[in-house]
Short mmCIF file of C-alpha atoms and ligand atoms in Angstrom, two decimals:
data_model
loop_
_atom_site.label_atom_id
_atom_site.label_comp_id
_atom_site.label_asym_id
_atom_site.label_seq_id
_atom_site.Cartn_x
_atom_site.Cartn_y
_atom_site.Cartn_z
CA MET R 1 0.00 0.00 0.00
CA TRP R 2 1.19 3.51 -0.85
CA ASP R 3 0.88 6.21 1.83
CA HIS R 4 -0.73 8.85 -0.38
CA LEU R 5 -2.25 8.97 -3.84
CA TRP R 6 -3.41 12.11 -5.64
CA THR R 7 -5.92 11.55 -8.45
CA GLY R 8 -7.51 13.86 -11.01
CA ALA R 9 -4.39 15.99 -10.96
CA ARG R 10 -2.38 17.89 -13.50
CA LEU R 11 1.36 17.57 -12.94
CA ALA R 12 3.99 20.17 -13.76
CA THR R 13 6.82 17.67 -13.35
CA MET R 14 9.42 20.27 -14.42
CA THR R 15 11.55 17.48 -15.82
CA LEU R 16 13.80 18.46 -18.69
CA GLY R 17 12.16 17.03 -21.74
CA ASP R 18 13.85 14.59 -23.98
CA ALA R 19 14.06 16.71 -27.15
CA ALA R 20 13.39 13.68 -29.35
CA ASN R 21 10.15 13.11 -27.47
CA ASP R 22 8.99 16.67 -27.97
CA SER R 23 7.93 16.89 -24.32
CA PRO R 24 5.22 19.34 -23.30
CA PRO R 25 5.85 22.66 -21.52
CA TYR R 26 6.38 22.33 -17.75
CA GLY R 27 6.85 18.58 -18.32
CA ALA R 28 3.09 18.52 -17.90
CA ILE R 29 0.99 15.39 -17.52
CA GLU R 30 -2.79 15.97 -17.50
CA GLY R 31 -5.38 13.57 -16.10
CA ALA R 32 -2.64 12.33 -13.84
CA ALA R 33 -2.06 10.56 -10.56
CA LEU R 34 0.93 10.67 -8.23
CA ALA R 35 1.77 8.34 -5.36
CA VAL R 36 4.06 8.72 -2.37
CA ALA R 37 5.41 6.10 0.00
CA GLY R 38 8.19 6.23 2.56
CA GLY R 39 8.90 9.89 1.85
CA GLU R 40 9.46 9.34 -1.86
CA ILE R 41 7.51 9.69 -5.06
CA VAL R 42 6.87 6.08 -6.08
CA TRP R 43 4.49 6.38 -9.03
CA LEU R 44 3.28 9.08 -11.39
CA GLY R 45 1.63 9.11 -14.79
CA PRO R 46 -1.73 9.16 -16.53
CA GLU R 47 -4.37 8.06 -14.05
CA ALA R 48 -5.74 5.53 -16.55
CA GLU R 49 -2.47 3.61 -16.17
CA LEU R 50 -2.77 3.17 -12.39
CA PRO R 51 -2.25 -0.51 -11.55
CA GLY R 52 -5.63 -0.84 -9.79
CA ALA R 53 -8.45 1.05 -8.11
CA ALA R 54 -7.27 4.09 -6.17
CA GLU R 55 -8.76 2.94 -2.84
CA ASP R 56 -6.91 -0.37 -3.11
CA LEU R 57 -3.58 1.29 -3.81
CA ALA R 58 -3.11 3.87 -1.05
CA LYS R 59 -4.03 4.52 2.56
CA ALA R 60 -5.02 8.12 1.74
CA VAL R 61 -6.52 9.15 -1.60
CA HIS R 62 -6.72 12.87 -2.46
CA PRO R 63 -8.97 13.82 -5.39
CA CYS R 64 -7.53 17.00 -6.92
CA ASP R 65 -10.38 18.25 -9.14
CA GLY R 66 -7.88 19.16 -11.83
CA ARG R 67 -5.59 21.18 -9.59
CA TRP R 68 -1.93 21.38 -10.53
CA ILE R 69 0.89 19.74 -8.59
CA THR R 70 4.41 21.14 -8.80
CA PRO R 71 7.61 20.17 -7.01
CA GLY R 72 8.02 21.85 -3.62
CA LEU R 73 9.49 25.32 -4.09
CA ILE R 74 13.20 25.82 -3.38
CA ASP R 75 14.64 29.21 -2.40
CA CYS R 76 18.37 28.78 -2.98
CA HIS R 77 19.63 32.18 -1.76
CA THR R 78 18.50 33.94 1.42
CA HIS R 79 19.98 35.91 4.30
CA MET R 80 16.79 35.54 6.36
CA VAL R 81 18.48 35.33 9.78
CA TYR R 82 19.47 38.83 10.93
CA GLY R 83 18.88 41.39 13.66
CA GLY R 84 16.95 44.65 13.25
CA ASP R 85 15.86 46.12 9.93
CA ARG R 86 16.96 48.83 7.53
CA ALA R 87 13.79 50.84 6.96
CA ARG R 88 15.68 54.07 7.80
CA GLU R 89 18.23 53.27 5.09
CA PHE R 90 15.33 52.77 2.68
CA GLU R 91 14.25 56.32 3.47
CA LEU R 92 17.78 57.63 2.95
CA ARG R 93 17.95 55.98 -0.45
CA LEU R 94 14.64 57.59 -1.37
CA GLU R 95 16.20 60.92 -0.43
CA GLY R 96 18.98 60.26 -2.94
CA ALA R 97 21.76 58.26 -1.24
CA SER R 98 22.90 55.18 -3.14
CA TYR R 99 23.28 51.68 -1.70
CA GLU R 100 27.03 51.88 -2.25
CA GLU R 101 27.33 55.33 -0.62
CA ILE R 102 25.48 54.13 2.46
CA ALA R 103 27.70 51.06 2.66
CA ARG R 104 30.87 53.15 2.32
CA ALA R 105 29.68 55.50 5.07
CA GLY R 106 29.53 52.55 7.47
CA GLY R 107 25.79 51.97 7.20
CA GLY R 108 24.32 49.21 5.13
CA ILE R 109 25.50 45.70 5.93
CA ARG R 110 27.50 46.99 8.89
CA SER R 111 24.42 48.29 10.65
CA THR R 112 22.85 44.85 10.37
CA VAL R 113 26.10 43.34 11.67
CA ALA R 114 25.89 45.49 14.81
CA GLN R 115 22.27 44.50 15.40
CA THR R 116 22.97 40.83 14.72
CA ARG R 117 25.93 40.75 17.10
CA ASN R 118 23.76 42.30 19.80
CA ALA R 119 21.05 39.68 19.38
CA ASP R 120 21.17 36.29 21.06
CA GLU R 121 20.10 33.07 19.41
CA ASP R 122 16.55 33.30 20.69
CA ASP R 123 16.20 36.88 19.43
CA LEU R 124 17.43 35.92 15.99
CA TYR R 125 15.21 32.87 15.89
CA ALA R 126 12.14 34.91 16.86
CA ALA R 127 12.94 37.57 14.25
CA ALA R 128 13.36 35.00 11.48
CA LEU R 129 10.24 33.04 12.34
CA PRO R 130 7.62 35.23 10.61
CA ARG R 131 9.82 35.43 7.55
CA LEU R 132 10.14 31.65 7.39
CA ARG R 133 6.39 31.25 7.89
CA ALA R 134 5.71 33.58 4.96
CA PHE R 135 7.88 31.42 2.70
CA LEU R 136 6.30 28.18 3.90
CA ALA R 137 2.77 29.49 3.32
CA GLU R 138 3.61 29.72 -0.40
CA GLY R 139 4.86 26.17 -0.75
CA VAL R 140 8.56 26.52 -0.03
CA THR R 141 9.89 23.13 1.10
CA THR R 142 13.65 23.82 0.90
CA ILE R 143 15.41 27.06 1.79
CA GLU R 144 19.02 28.13 1.89
CA ILE R 145 20.11 30.44 4.72
CA LYS R 146 23.43 32.29 4.83
CA SER R 147 25.42 33.65 7.74
CA GLY R 148 27.36 36.84 7.04
CA TYR R 149 26.04 39.37 9.55
CA GLY R 150 28.21 38.07 12.40
CA LEU R 151 31.66 38.43 10.79
CA ALA R 152 33.33 36.88 13.82
CA LEU R 153 33.41 33.16 14.52
CA GLU R 154 31.10 33.20 17.53
CA HIS R 155 28.46 35.30 15.77
CA GLU R 156 28.72 33.46 12.46
CA LEU R 157 28.22 30.13 14.26
CA LYS R 158 25.32 31.68 16.18
CA MET R 159 23.59 32.59 12.92
CA LEU R 160 24.18 29.13 11.47
CA ARG R 161 22.81 27.46 14.60
CA VAL R 162 19.66 29.58 14.31
CA ALA R 163 19.30 28.50 10.68
CA ARG R 164 19.63 24.83 11.62
CA ARG R 165 17.15 25.27 14.48
CA LEU R 166 14.60 26.85 12.13
CA GLY R 167 14.91 23.79 9.90
CA GLY R 168 14.71 21.38 12.81
CA ASN R 169 11.46 22.89 14.07
CA HIS R 170 9.65 23.37 10.75
CA PRO R 171 8.63 21.27 7.78
CA VAL R 172 11.40 22.56 5.55
CA THR R 173 14.86 21.40 4.50
CA VAL R 174 17.36 24.11 5.44
CA LYS R 175 20.69 24.32 3.64
CA THR R 176 23.19 26.60 5.36
CA THR R 177 25.99 28.68 3.88
CA PHE R 178 28.94 30.30 5.64
CA LEU R 179 29.27 33.86 4.30
CA GLY R 180 32.12 35.12 6.49
CA ALA R 181 33.46 37.18 3.57
CA HIS R 182 30.32 39.31 3.26
CA ALA R 183 31.65 42.66 4.49
CA LEU R 184 34.61 44.10 6.36
CA PRO R 185 33.74 44.30 10.07
CA PRO R 186 34.61 47.64 11.77
CA GLU R 187 37.41 46.15 13.90
CA PHE R 188 39.25 45.32 10.65
CA ASP R 189 38.87 48.79 9.10
CA ASN R 190 41.47 49.30 6.36
CA ARG R 191 42.79 45.78 6.95
CA PRO R 192 40.86 43.62 4.49
CA GLU R 193 43.72 41.12 4.05
CA ASP R 194 43.82 40.57 7.80
CA TYR R 195 40.08 39.93 7.83
CA ILE R 196 40.42 37.44 4.97
CA ASP R 197 43.08 35.69 7.09
CA ALA R 198 40.55 35.64 9.93
CA VAL R 199 37.84 34.14 7.70
CA ILE R 200 40.30 31.49 6.54
CA ALA R 201 41.15 30.76 10.16
CA MET R 202 37.42 30.26 10.91
CA MET R 203 37.03 27.73 8.11
CA PRO R 204 38.22 24.53 9.84
CA GLU R 205 36.00 25.15 12.85
CA VAL R 206 33.00 26.08 10.69
CA ALA R 207 33.49 22.87 8.70
CA ALA R 208 34.03 20.72 11.80
CA SER R 209 30.88 22.16 13.43
CA GLY R 210 28.78 20.65 10.64
CA LEU R 211 26.80 23.89 10.65
CA ALA R 212 27.65 24.90 7.07
CA ASP R 213 26.79 23.06 3.87
CA ALA R 214 28.62 25.53 1.61
CA VAL R 215 30.74 28.69 1.56
CA ASP R 216 29.83 31.99 -0.12
CA ALA R 217 31.52 35.39 -0.50
CA PHE R 218 30.57 38.86 -1.74
CA CYS R 219 32.86 39.82 -4.62
CA GLU R 220 32.43 43.57 -5.12
CA ARG R 221 34.32 46.82 -4.73
CA ILE R 222 32.38 47.51 -1.51
CA ALA R 223 33.19 44.01 -0.26
CA PHE R 224 36.08 41.76 -1.40
CA TYR R 225 38.25 41.61 -4.51
CA PRO R 226 38.59 38.44 -6.58
CA GLU R 227 42.07 37.65 -5.20
CA GLN R 228 40.68 37.83 -1.67
CA VAL R 229 37.69 35.67 -2.56
CA ALA R 230 40.04 33.14 -4.19
CA ARG R 231 41.89 32.77 -0.89
CA VAL R 232 38.61 32.07 0.91
CA PHE R 233 37.64 29.54 -1.76
CA GLU R 234 41.00 27.73 -1.41
CA ALA R 235 40.27 27.38 2.29
CA ALA R 236 36.77 26.11 1.57
CA ARG R 237 38.18 23.56 -0.82
CA ALA R 238 40.69 22.42 1.80
CA ALA R 239 37.81 22.06 4.28
CA GLY R 240 35.79 20.05 1.75
CA LEU R 241 32.97 22.58 1.39
CA PRO R 242 31.40 23.55 -1.96
CA VAL R 243 31.37 27.23 -2.91
CA LYS R 244 29.00 29.80 -4.43
CA LEU R 245 29.51 33.51 -5.05
CA HIS R 246 27.77 36.88 -4.98
CA ALA R 247 29.15 37.93 -8.34
CA ASP R 248 28.93 40.98 -10.59
CA GLN R 249 25.97 42.55 -8.77
CA LEU R 250 27.07 46.19 -8.91
CA SER R 251 30.06 46.02 -11.26
CA ASP R 252 31.92 43.46 -13.37
CA LEU R 253 34.85 42.19 -11.31
CA HIS R 254 34.77 38.94 -13.32
CA GLY R 255 33.12 37.18 -10.41
CA ALA R 256 31.26 34.70 -12.61
CA ALA R 257 34.53 33.45 -14.11
CA LEU R 258 36.07 33.23 -10.65
CA ALA R 259 33.16 31.13 -9.42
CA ALA R 260 33.47 28.89 -12.47
CA ARG R 261 37.21 28.45 -11.89
CA PHE R 262 36.46 27.03 -8.44
CA GLY R 263 33.69 24.73 -9.69
CA ALA R 264 31.08 26.72 -7.76
CA LEU R 265 27.56 25.35 -7.45
CA SER R 266 26.29 28.76 -8.51
CA ALA R 267 27.13 32.37 -9.18
CA ASP R 268 24.44 34.74 -7.97
CA HIS R 269 23.14 38.23 -8.98
CA LEU R 270 25.16 38.55 -12.27
CA GLU R 271 23.69 41.81 -13.60
CA TYR R 272 27.14 42.95 -14.82
CA THR R 273 28.45 39.57 -15.98
CA SER R 274 30.23 39.64 -19.34
CA VAL R 275 29.88 37.15 -22.18
CA GLU R 276 33.22 35.64 -21.10
CA GLY R 277 31.80 35.10 -17.63
CA VAL R 278 28.74 33.40 -19.10
CA ARG R 279 30.94 31.10 -21.19
CA ALA R 280 33.04 30.17 -18.18
CA MET R 281 29.89 29.31 -16.24
CA ALA R 282 28.59 27.19 -19.10
CA ALA R 283 31.85 25.26 -19.23
CA SER R 284 31.93 24.68 -15.47
CA GLY R 285 28.25 23.79 -15.05
CA ALA R 286 27.58 26.54 -12.49
CA VAL R 287 23.96 27.64 -12.08
CA ALA R 288 23.11 31.31 -12.66
CA VAL R 289 21.02 32.43 -9.69
CA LEU R 290 19.13 35.62 -10.56
CA LEU R 291 17.72 37.77 -7.76
CA PRO R 292 14.98 40.03 -9.14
CA GLY R 293 14.04 41.29 -5.65
CA ALA R 294 17.44 42.98 -5.24
CA PHE R 295 17.33 44.29 -8.82
CA TYR R 296 13.92 45.82 -8.10
CA PHE R 297 14.61 47.14 -4.60
CA LEU R 298 17.90 48.83 -5.60
CA ARG R 299 16.23 50.17 -8.76
CA GLU R 300 19.02 48.59 -10.80
CA THR R 301 18.82 49.18 -14.53
CA GLN R 302 21.55 46.86 -15.81
CA LEU R 303 19.81 43.63 -16.81
CA PRO R 304 21.54 40.26 -16.29
CA PRO R 305 22.67 38.78 -19.65
CA LEU R 306 19.71 36.49 -20.03
CA ALA R 307 20.03 35.88 -23.75
CA ALA R 308 23.66 34.84 -23.29
CA PHE R 309 22.74 32.45 -20.46
CA ARG R 310 20.04 30.88 -22.62
CA GLU R 311 22.28 30.59 -25.62
CA ALA R 312 25.10 29.02 -23.61
CA GLY R 313 22.72 26.61 -21.89
CA VAL R 314 23.48 27.85 -18.38
CA PRO R 315 20.72 26.70 -16.00
CA ILE R 316 18.95 29.72 -14.49
CA ALA R 317 17.59 29.72 -10.94
CA LEU R 318 15.68 32.42 -9.09
CA ALA R 319 15.76 33.24 -5.40
CA SER R 320 14.43 35.83 -2.98
CA ASP R 321 17.81 37.06 -1.61
CA CYS R 322 15.71 37.79 1.52
CA ASN R 323 17.86 40.32 3.41
CA PRO R 324 17.30 43.63 5.19
CA GLY R 325 19.31 45.85 2.85
CA SER R 326 18.76 44.99 -0.78
CA SER R 327 15.81 42.61 -0.88
CA PRO R 328 13.40 42.59 2.06
CA VAL R 329 11.40 39.93 0.28
CA THR R 330 9.63 36.92 1.78
CA SER R 331 7.72 35.73 -1.29
CA LEU R 332 9.15 33.33 -3.83
CA LEU R 333 5.99 33.61 -5.95
CA LEU R 334 6.62 37.34 -6.26
CA MET R 335 10.06 36.51 -7.66
CA LEU R 336 8.36 34.57 -10.47
CA ASN R 337 6.42 37.64 -11.47
CA MET R 338 9.42 39.96 -11.19
CA ALA R 339 11.61 37.59 -13.21
CA CYS R 340 9.02 37.70 -15.99
CA THR R 341 8.19 41.41 -15.89
CA LEU R 342 11.70 42.73 -15.16
CA PHE R 343 13.94 40.15 -16.87
CA ARG R 344 11.51 38.92 -19.54
CA MET R 345 11.89 35.33 -18.47
CA THR R 346 9.03 33.04 -19.46
CA PRO R 347 6.71 31.72 -16.73
CA GLU R 348 8.05 28.24 -17.46
CA GLU R 349 11.69 29.36 -17.11
CA ALA R 350 10.76 31.15 -13.90
CA LEU R 351 9.10 28.08 -12.40
CA ALA R 352 12.10 25.95 -13.36
CA GLY R 353 14.16 28.59 -11.57
CA ILE R 354 12.53 27.87 -8.21
CA THR R 355 12.33 24.09 -8.65
CA ARG R 356 14.69 22.13 -10.92
CA ASN R 357 17.46 24.71 -11.23
CA SER R 358 17.39 25.94 -7.63
CA ALA R 359 17.77 22.30 -6.52
CA ARG R 360 20.86 22.13 -8.68
CA ALA R 361 22.20 25.39 -7.22
CA LEU R 362 22.11 23.67 -3.82
CA GLY R 363 23.66 20.44 -5.06
CA MET R 364 20.34 18.62 -4.57
CA ALA R 365 19.40 17.87 -8.16
CA ALA R 366 19.55 14.11 -7.67
CA SER R 367 16.86 14.13 -4.98
CA HIS R 368 14.81 17.34 -5.34
CA GLY R 369 13.44 19.89 -7.80
CA THR R 370 11.28 17.77 -10.11
CA LEU R 371 8.40 15.32 -9.86
CA GLU R 372 10.03 11.98 -10.67
CA VAL R 373 9.89 8.50 -9.21
CA GLY R 374 12.59 8.16 -6.59
CA LYS R 375 12.72 11.85 -5.71
CA ALA R 376 11.79 13.27 -2.31
CA ALA R 377 8.07 13.69 -1.70
CA ASP R 378 8.15 17.49 -1.63
CA LEU R 379 5.18 18.80 -3.58
CA VAL R 380 2.63 21.58 -3.75
CA LEU R 381 -0.98 21.44 -4.91
CA TRP R 382 -2.17 24.74 -6.41
CA ASP R 383 -5.62 26.23 -7.00
CA ILE R 384 -4.80 27.26 -10.56
CA ASP R 385 -5.90 26.34 -14.08
CA HIS R 386 -2.49 26.76 -15.67
CA PRO R 387 1.07 26.95 -14.24
CA ALA R 388 1.63 30.37 -15.86
CA GLN R 389 -0.84 31.75 -13.29
CA LEU R 390 1.85 31.31 -10.62
CA ALA R 391 4.01 33.92 -12.33
CA TYR R 392 1.14 36.06 -13.59
CA ALA R 393 -0.59 37.03 -10.35
CA VAL R 394 1.01 39.58 -8.00
CA GLY R 395 0.59 39.21 -4.26
CA PHE R 396 -1.78 36.27 -4.60
CA ASN R 397 -1.23 32.89 -2.99
CA PRO R 398 -3.09 29.94 -4.54
CA CYS R 399 -1.21 27.33 -2.46
CA HIS R 400 -3.78 24.65 -1.56
CA GLN R 401 -1.76 21.84 0.01
CA VAL R 402 1.88 21.11 0.74
CA MET R 403 3.69 17.83 1.31
CA GLN R 404 7.21 18.04 2.64
CA ASP R 405 9.39 14.99 3.09
CA GLY R 406 6.38 12.70 2.69
CA LYS R 407 4.18 14.48 5.26
CA ILE R 408 1.23 16.74 4.54
CA VAL R 409 2.19 19.98 6.27
CA LYS R 410 -0.45 22.36 4.93
CA GLY R 411 -4.05 21.92 3.79
CA GLY R 412 -4.65 18.35 5.14
N1 DI6 F 501 24.40 41.17 -1.83
C1 DI6 F 501 23.17 41.44 -1.46
O1 DI6 F 501 22.29 41.74 -2.17
C2 DI6 F 501 23.07 41.25 -0.01
N2 DI6 F 501 24.36 40.77 0.31
C3 DI6 F 501 25.08 40.77 -0.75
O2 DI6 F 501 26.24 40.38 -0.74
C4 DI6 F 501 22.77 42.53 0.68
C5 DI6 F 501 23.08 42.48 2.11
C6 DI6 F 501 22.66 43.72 2.85
O3 DI6 F 501 22.59 44.82 2.28
O4 DI6 F 501 22.42 43.58 4.05
FE1 FE F 502 22.60 37.80 -1.28
#
């Protein structure tokens, strides 16, 4: 007996079609059924091909009335654990100050660092909770959470522990990333090389703690130069941790190529990435993670090189970049709409960006991101007539039911 069987469903499997088979958009299967047992998808296909009567096959049968099922949503880039907020900085920017000017004047990331250092684990947990709940309400079943507002071992580990605790107490898979090289902390003013040494010195303990699944850095003139990032990445490699990079967000420092050189899982932001950077990513297999929330909130006008990514066959993911300074966003569905309206991505590309390709950006492609037999039973049932409606509507949440890791966690 299967544990669960959905009938009368339409599936957006999001599997990459076999070109020879001329597979339908969204990898769609209409008039479909899908079965779950032991936390895995064990059967899916046209309902007419079920090997028996539904009631004889599963302990729980869920008639879907034609609703769509997608893979559970995956947000592969967030900074959702932090202290305080930056609403005052938002006002300053509206009065004319730029994000970079505020950062250089010691505001920006540094103000969040001060507030995060002052917060204890319980404070940070409580602050992150409503943000996490907002994501979960829209069908997010996997979320990545970065450190990077502690910038000292004790505070970085504190952030990572909070991230793990959020995952332990909620129906969501949390992937954590150590972002020690996010900004220069005030005690290292004018001594960036010394701070990079300090980040490298943190690496063995971060790795040994088991609190980090990957390592990230911010490669930018207001953060760290490529040579400095390369030193951090060497240390990550020595510690056996995969890397990813905030690359080419505000200027082209050739971050995408740097990420590719280190076999990064992903390079993220990428508004200023050159064609050479795109080619390097294509050759290395890195995922391009686009962050339309930050593009929107900073009123950026330089578009990421989408046509080049498409042409080179670089997989494109989307994420919220949830953070207090450049993307105070807690909706992954909103990112679908912004990716389409701002970047001219198609609704299908956008949905692949928060399922199949975001799984890959987290190194989880073998087990997550598509509806396929053998993959984790993370899925969302939507009150929609067509998958494009997920990207089309703004501020609307048609999430009907969520299964995470084989358990129904919303909309019993
Ligand atoms: N790029 C971003 O968009 C965030 N971090 C980064 O490296 C912004 C972080 C912040 O402003 O607090
Ligand atoms: Fe970010």
